[in-house]
DNA sequence: CCAAAAGTGTTTTTCCTACACCCATGT
DNA sequence: ACATGGGTGTAGGAAAAACACTTTTGG
């Protein structure tokens, strides 16, 4: 019984090994209706090191939540993006000893995607606390968030090539041209229209929607949906 | 000055946010000379939950080291594998609240590779504390190490297909047959000899070595090296 | 009838796959 | 001389890439 007591444990973990604070940071992307690939930034105000400069949304873990739960929570409370509409996957864990000048903070970074169409008007517009920034212009961020962002963009590009991850950045219904443009914006290259359509249709991940989009003074576009709602699968493009 | 004091910080982080213990676990692979893909296991002895059962090597972070440094350190102290010979990349961070029944431990898992040829005789042989286990037989591990191992194998297979990661599991010099066998063991499939040779040579990642291997009673094999020592690159196979 | 984006086929080239025999060496 | 793994070439099919015109609508 004495032995059992010895083994019960870290209700009383020794002080010296509980030196770290755990955090989660989120690189949340969307393709804005002007076609720009954007990331959600927030105003970080932690003088003297980070006085009112931009950064990724994030915050500390609670003792009873996973890193992913903390990421979803802070994405909502700090950046006003609701988890229900977003896809999230773990990206990288940042553990440099001096990454936060105030003390040892280890941060689990997440990659999130949200369809622009499903954001409320207020979420789209942004304000002084949280806003959408074009990828190229999101620079000089707080902490090591430049590095997180660069890892996130690289990962997004890689996964766009061999998974259906872009289904999580598209509206529920979209034209093939819109899907092609999402690929072009994310991959930063132009794609042949006819080859793209043949390829994406041959993968059989899309189904025709009932409706068409009757936009400007031109032929209306057939709308499509992704067949498999949530998940992703291996492919190529 | 008062303001400054307020911003100095987590020399005095509040107790309640320093609830977690940080750890690193390592899935370290090699291809043994019998051709088996193996993972390094250690004996975990933490009764009552894990009394002398196998697990991945790992351990806690020190306050002044990164997760990767801790991984390298524990790989050496717990599993007797020296970092100098190993390639290591971050795999996934496990943060389930109850993953360690003794208290909240968040673990950063790493994938490591080491060439069998570069291990000492003692490291190759293993003992009661640390040994090489074939992938299929490494099961019912401590904590969530089954899950880590499964993620690691999946990742290794994926990266073998589009990077030169296998350069880190091969000896410095090797025959094309040996390289082909490494691919076959890792991917768990057989590969056509002629097609493999044509493909791998067309990628121009190998250079001929000066020497040949004069093994049994047959024609000696030309030996090859990877052109770019350390790094990896995008390819296909 | 004009502007603007939607939609559609064919040809060429590249890459993957399947497949069988000769070569150099040690015993 | 023979057993053993090392080494090579070709032909057919599938997928990728290059490329231009017709269709449908709104103004």
mmCIF file of C-alpha atoms in Angstrom, chain B:
data_model
loop_
_atom_site.group_PDB
_atom_site.id
_atom_site.type_symbol
_atom_site.label_atom_id
_atom_site.label_comp_id
_atom_site.label_asym_id
_atom_site.label_seq_id
_atom_site.Cartn_x
_atom_site.Cartn_y
_atom_site.Cartn_z
ATOM 1 C CA UNK B 1 9.656 51.392 -13.495
ATOM 2 C CA UNK B 2 6.671 49.902 -11.845
ATOM 3 C CA UNK B 3 5.301 49.235 -15.326
ATOM 4 C CA UNK B 4 8.531 47.532 -16.271
ATOM 5 C CA UNK B 5 8.342 45.286 -13.285
ATOM 6 C CA UNK B 6 4.869 44.284 -14.335
ATOM 7 C CA UNK B 7 6.174 43.342 -17.763
ATOM 8 C CA UNK B 8 9.217 41.460 -16.602
ATOM 9 C CA UNK B 9 7.255 38.406 -15.829
ATOM 10 C CA UNK B 10 7.202 34.713 -15.782
ATOM 11 C CA UNK B 11 10.085 34.395 -13.573
ATOM 12 C CA UNK B 12 6.870 34.396 -11.591
ATOM 13 C CA UNK B 13 4.342 32.701 -13.813
ATOM 14 C CA UNK B 14 1.238 32.000 -11.800
ATOM 15 C CA UNK B 15 1.081 28.466 -10.465
ATOM 16 C CA UNK B 16 -2.204 27.530 -12.062
ATOM 17 C CA UNK B 17 -0.989 27.937 -15.652
ATOM 18 C CA UNK B 18 2.110 25.866 -15.097
ATOM 19 C CA UNK B 19 0.129 22.698 -14.732
ATOM 20 C CA UNK B 20 1.791 20.678 -17.436
ATOM 21 C CA UNK B 21 4.925 18.603 -17.687
ATOM 22 C CA UNK B 22 6.640 18.563 -21.067
ATOM 23 C CA UNK B 23 8.140 15.473 -22.585
ATOM 24 C CA UNK B 24 9.644 14.227 -25.837
ATOM 25 C CA UNK B 25 9.209 10.722 -27.256
ATOM 26 C CA UNK B 26 11.107 9.277 -30.182
ATOM 27 C CA UNK B 27 10.179 6.686 -32.792
ATOM 28 C CA UNK B 28 13.628 5.752 -34.050
ATOM 29 C CA UNK B 29 13.797 3.433 -37.059
ATOM 30 C CA UNK B 30 16.456 1.421 -38.792
ATOM 31 C CA UNK B 31 16.538 -1.290 -41.426
ATOM 32 C CA UNK B 32 18.370 -4.179 -39.806
ATOM 33 C CA UNK B 33 20.819 -6.223 -41.840
ATOM 34 C CA UNK B 34 18.251 -9.007 -42.030
ATOM 35 C CA UNK B 35 16.157 -6.487 -43.972
ATOM 36 C CA UNK B 36 13.544 -5.912 -41.266
ATOM 37 C CA UNK B 37 12.275 -2.399 -40.602
ATOM 38 C CA UNK B 38 12.703 -1.992 -36.844
ATOM 39 C CA UNK B 39 11.924 0.542 -34.159
ATOM 40 C CA UNK B 40 13.922 1.158 -30.999
ATOM 41 C CA UNK B 41 12.010 0.192 -27.866
ATOM 42 C CA UNK B 42 12.866 0.539 -24.197
ATOM 43 C CA UNK B 43 11.577 -1.075 -21.069
ATOM 44 C CA UNK B 44 9.134 1.257 -19.321
ATOM 45 C CA UNK B 45 8.783 0.485 -15.653
ATOM 46 C CA UNK B 46 6.164 2.679 -14.066
ATOM 47 C CA UNK B 47 3.873 0.554 -11.953
ATOM 48 C CA UNK B 48 1.032 0.295 -11.402
ATOM 49 C CA UNK B 49 0.030 1.410 -14.882
ATOM 50 C CA UNK B 50 3.038 0.363 -16.937
ATOM 51 C CA UNK B 51 4.961 -2.348 -15.078
ATOM 52 C CA UNK B 52 7.919 -3.325 -17.205
ATOM 53 C CA UNK B 53 6.187 -3.099 -20.543
ATOM 54 C CA UNK B 54 7.796 -1.813 -23.744
ATOM 55 C CA UNK B 55 7.543 1.744 -24.969
ATOM 56 C CA UNK B 56 9.279 4.330 -27.077
ATOM 57 C CA UNK B 57 12.288 6.070 -25.566
ATOM 58 C CA UNK B 58 11.485 9.479 -24.168
ATOM 59 C CA UNK B 59 11.548 11.700 -21.146
ATOM 60 C CA UNK B 60 11.015 15.150 -19.756
ATOM 61 C CA UNK B 61 12.313 18.448 -21.089
ATOM 62 C CA UNK B 62 14.808 20.455 -19.107
ATOM 63 C CA UNK B 63 13.964 24.110 -18.538
ATOM 64 C CA UNK B 64 16.763 25.203 -20.848
ATOM 65 C CA UNK B 65 16.392 22.887 -23.808
ATOM 66 C CA UNK B 66 14.125 22.649 -26.814
ATOM 67 C CA UNK B 67 11.913 19.648 -27.441
ATOM 68 C CA UNK B 68 14.296 18.471 -30.145
ATOM 69 C CA UNK B 69 17.287 18.710 -27.821
ATOM 70 C CA UNK B 70 15.410 16.717 -25.209
ATOM 71 C CA UNK B 71 14.541 14.116 -27.819
ATOM 72 C CA UNK B 72 18.185 13.753 -28.778
ATOM 73 C CA UNK B 73 19.264 13.577 -25.179
ATOM 74 C CA UNK B 74 16.748 10.907 -24.181
ATOM 75 C CA UNK B 75 17.404 8.911 -27.304
ATOM 76 C CA UNK B 76 20.946 8.626 -26.056
ATOM 77 C CA UNK B 77 20.417 8.190 -22.321
ATOM 78 C CA UNK B 78 17.403 5.888 -22.536
ATOM 79 C CA UNK B 79 17.999 4.024 -25.747
ATOM 80 C CA UNK B 80 21.750 4.431 -26.214
ATOM 81 C CA UNK B 81 21.507 5.882 -29.727
ATOM 82 C CA UNK B 82 23.840 8.792 -30.345
ATOM 83 C CA UNK B 83 22.322 11.793 -32.061
ATOM 84 C CA UNK B 84 25.287 12.409 -34.342
ATOM 85 C CA UNK B 85 24.300 9.435 -36.427
ATOM 86 C CA UNK B 86 20.611 10.053 -36.524
ATOM 87 C CA UNK B 87 18.232 12.167 -38.538
ATOM 88 C CA UNK B 88 15.356 13.593 -36.545
ATOM 89 C CA UNK B 89 12.190 15.480 -37.446
ATOM 90 C CA UNK B 90 9.227 16.560 -35.402
ATOM 91 C CA UNK B 91 6.242 14.274 -35.779
ATOM 92 C CA UNK B 92 3.240 15.234 -33.688
ATOM 93 C CA UNK B 93 2.439 16.632 -30.294
ATOM 94 C CA UNK B 94 0.295 14.446 -28.081
ATOM 95 C CA UNK B 95 -1.815 16.467 -25.684
ATOM 96 C CA UNK B 96 -4.673 14.238 -24.579
ATOM 97 C CA UNK B 97 -5.467 15.166 -21.000
ATOM 98 C CA UNK B 98 -5.373 11.594 -19.715
ATOM 99 C CA UNK B 99 -2.570 10.217 -21.886
ATOM 100 C CA UNK B 100 -0.446 9.730 -18.781
ATOM 101 C CA UNK B 101 -2.501 8.364 -15.889
ATOM 102 C CA UNK B 102 -0.141 9.975 -13.412
ATOM 103 C CA UNK B 103 -0.808 13.558 -14.467
ATOM 104 C CA UNK B 104 -0.846 16.010 -17.295
ATOM 105 C CA UNK B 105 2.065 15.364 -19.623
ATOM 106 C CA UNK B 106 2.230 16.859 -23.107
ATOM 107 C CA UNK B 107 4.668 15.066 -25.336
ATOM 108 C CA UNK B 108 6.320 16.198 -28.538
ATOM 109 C CA UNK B 109 6.939 13.091 -30.621
ATOM 110 C CA UNK B 110 9.865 12.806 -33.036
ATOM 111 C CA UNK B 111 10.679 10.562 -35.959
ATOM 112 C CA UNK B 112 14.306 9.462 -36.075
ATOM 113 C CA UNK B 113 16.260 7.372 -38.568
ATOM 114 C CA UNK B 114 19.617 5.723 -38.195
ATOM 115 C CA UNK B 115 21.643 3.562 -40.599
ATOM 116 C CA UNK B 116 22.097 0.088 -39.177
ATOM 117 C CA UNK B 117 25.657 0.024 -40.461
ATOM 118 C CA UNK B 118 26.634 2.986 -38.295
ATOM 119 C CA UNK B 119 25.477 1.451 -35.010
ATOM 120 C CA UNK B 120 27.999 -0.160 -32.722
ATOM 121 C CA UNK B 121 27.764 -3.891 -32.153
ATOM 122 C CA UNK B 122 26.269 -3.268 -28.749
ATOM 123 C CA UNK B 123 23.690 -0.852 -30.116
ATOM 124 C CA UNK B 124 22.753 -3.360 -32.773
ATOM 125 C CA UNK B 125 22.324 -6.209 -30.352
ATOM 126 C CA UNK B 126 20.220 -4.530 -27.701
ATOM 127 C CA UNK B 127 19.622 -5.685 -24.156
ATOM 128 C CA UNK B 128 16.840 -5.823 -21.571
ATOM 129 C CA UNK B 129 16.657 -2.027 -21.342
ATOM 130 C CA UNK B 130 16.662 -1.123 -25.034
ATOM 131 C CA UNK B 131 16.350 -3.192 -28.204
ATOM 132 C CA UNK B 132 15.271 -3.215 -31.851
ATOM 133 C CA UNK B 133 11.793 -4.567 -32.536
ATOM 134 C CA UNK B 134 10.279 -5.372 -35.909
ATOM 135 C CA UNK B 135 7.547 -2.908 -36.789
ATOM 136 C CA UNK B 136 4.753 -5.449 -36.841
ATOM 137 C CA UNK B 137 5.718 -6.815 -33.440
ATOM 138 C CA UNK B 138 5.977 -3.460 -31.665
ATOM 139 C CA UNK B 139 2.537 -3.375 -30.150
ATOM 140 C CA UNK B 140 0.796 -2.813 -26.817
ATOM 141 C CA UNK B 141 3.231 -0.092 -25.894
ATOM 142 C CA UNK B 142 3.038 2.164 -22.859
ATOM 143 C CA UNK B 143 1.091 5.434 -22.790
ATOM 144 C CA UNK B 144 -0.120 6.404 -26.279
ATOM 145 C CA UNK B 145 3.014 5.076 -27.908
ATOM 146 C CA UNK B 146 1.069 2.719 -30.156
ATOM 147 C CA UNK B 147 -0.528 5.788 -31.651
ATOM 148 C CA UNK B 148 2.780 7.626 -31.988
ATOM 149 C CA UNK B 149 4.324 4.622 -33.696
ATOM 150 C CA UNK B 150 1.460 4.329 -36.123
ATOM 151 C CA UNK B 151 1.726 8.029 -37.013
ATOM 152 C CA UNK B 152 5.482 7.629 -37.404
ATOM 153 C CA UNK B 153 5.225 4.680 -39.777
ATOM 154 C CA UNK B 154 2.615 6.467 -41.850
ATOM 155 C CA UNK B 155 4.801 9.558 -42.045
ATOM 156 C CA UNK B 156 7.921 7.593 -42.904
ATOM 157 C CA UNK B 157 6.124 5.843 -45.759
ATOM 158 C CA UNK B 158 4.728 9.087 -47.112
ATOM 159 C CA UNK B 159 8.044 10.897 -46.962
ATOM 160 C CA UNK B 160 9.915 8.013 -48.555
ATOM 161 C CA UNK B 161 7.757 8.597 -51.632
ATOM 162 C CA UNK B 162 8.540 12.240 -52.243
ATOM 163 C CA UNK B 163 11.743 13.068 -50.399
ATOM 164 C CA UNK B 164 15.228 11.621 -50.029
ATOM 165 C CA UNK B 165 14.519 10.784 -46.381
ATOM 166 C CA UNK B 166 15.720 7.214 -46.913
ATOM 167 C CA UNK B 167 19.206 8.639 -47.429
ATOM 168 C CA UNK B 168 19.241 8.888 -43.635
ATOM 169 C CA UNK B 169 18.578 5.210 -43.108
ATOM 170 C CA UNK B 170 21.126 4.007 -45.698
ATOM 171 C CA UNK B 171 24.850 3.462 -45.130
ATOM 172 C CA UNK B 172 27.165 6.038 -46.655
ATOM 173 C CA UNK B 173 27.720 3.742 -49.623
ATOM 174 C CA UNK B 174 25.264 1.181 -50.904
ATOM 175 C CA UNK B 175 24.362 -0.809 -53.974
ATOM 176 C CA UNK B 176 21.214 -0.020 -55.910
ATOM 177 C CA UNK B 177 19.826 -3.364 -54.831
ATOM 178 C CA UNK B 178 20.294 -2.392 -51.194
ATOM 179 C CA UNK B 179 18.561 0.947 -51.771
ATOM 180 C CA UNK B 180 15.735 -0.804 -53.549
ATOM 181 C CA UNK B 181 15.370 -3.188 -50.642
ATOM 182 C CA UNK B 182 15.169 -0.293 -48.185
ATOM 183 C CA UNK B 183 12.293 1.160 -50.227
ATOM 184 C CA UNK B 184 10.619 -2.218 -50.332
ATOM 185 C CA UNK B 185 10.896 -2.714 -46.585
ATOM 186 C CA UNK B 186 9.677 0.758 -45.705
ATOM 187 C CA UNK B 187 6.860 0.852 -48.224
ATOM 188 C CA UNK B 188 5.938 -2.779 -47.696
ATOM 189 C CA UNK B 189 5.773 -3.586 -51.419
ATOM 190 C CA UNK B 190 7.974 -5.074 -54.076
ATOM 191 C CA UNK B 191 9.482 -2.921 -56.795
ATOM 192 C CA UNK B 192 10.623 -3.805 -60.298
ATOM 193 C CA UNK B 193 14.412 -3.706 -60.384
ATOM 194 C CA UNK B 194 14.817 -2.140 -63.802
ATOM 195 C CA UNK B 195 12.145 0.491 -63.343
ATOM 196 C CA UNK B 196 13.501 1.432 -59.931
ATOM 197 C CA UNK B 197 17.010 1.906 -61.246
ATOM 198 C CA UNK B 198 15.910 3.992 -64.186
ATOM 199 C CA UNK B 199 13.788 6.198 -61.937
ATOM 200 C CA UNK B 200 16.199 6.773 -59.097
ATOM 201 C CA UNK B 201 19.074 7.524 -61.469
ATOM 202 C CA UNK B 202 16.965 9.952 -63.491
ATOM 203 C CA UNK B 203 16.353 11.971 -60.326
ATOM 204 C CA UNK B 204 20.081 12.669 -60.172
ATOM 205 C CA UNK B 205 20.309 12.442 -56.400
ATOM 206 C CA UNK B 206 22.936 9.686 -56.443
ATOM 207 C CA UNK B 207 26.580 9.682 -57.454
ATOM 208 C CA UNK B 208 28.762 6.685 -58.167
ATOM 209 C CA UNK B 209 31.209 5.819 -55.431
ATOM 210 C CA UNK B 210 34.707 4.761 -56.346
ATOM 211 C CA UNK B 211 34.314 1.344 -54.854
ATOM 212 C CA UNK B 212 32.394 -1.792 -55.543
ATOM 213 C CA UNK B 213 31.094 -4.433 -53.178
ATOM 214 C CA UNK B 214 32.610 -7.822 -53.920
ATOM 215 C CA UNK B 215 30.321 -10.039 -51.930
ATOM 216 C CA UNK B 216 29.479 -13.657 -52.671
ATOM 217 C CA UNK B 217 30.039 -15.701 -55.776
ATOM 218 C CA UNK B 218 28.666 -13.223 -58.215
ATOM 219 C CA UNK B 219 29.473 -10.008 -60.023
ATOM 220 C CA UNK B 220 30.476 -7.169 -57.655
ATOM 221 C CA UNK B 221 27.975 -4.349 -57.191
ATOM 222 C CA UNK B 222 28.705 -0.737 -58.027
ATOM 223 C CA UNK B 223 28.334 1.403 -54.889
ATOM 224 C CA UNK B 224 26.552 4.761 -54.789
ATOM 225 C CA UNK B 225 26.230 7.715 -52.436
ATOM 226 C CA UNK B 226 23.585 10.392 -52.054
ATOM 227 C CA UNK B 227 24.760 13.594 -53.696
ATOM 228 C CA UNK B 228 23.347 16.043 -51.137
ATOM 229 C CA UNK B 229 24.713 14.899 -47.812
ATOM 230 C CA UNK B 230 22.227 15.959 -45.212
ATOM 231 C CA UNK B 231 19.186 17.608 -46.596
ATOM 232 C CA UNK B 232 16.124 16.296 -48.364
ATOM 233 C CA UNK B 233 14.330 17.360 -51.470
ATOM 234 C CA UNK B 234 11.071 16.870 -53.221
ATOM 235 C CA UNK B 235 10.836 13.974 -55.652
ATOM 236 C CA UNK B 236 8.608 11.047 -56.397
ATOM 237 C CA UNK B 237 8.725 7.307 -56.388
#
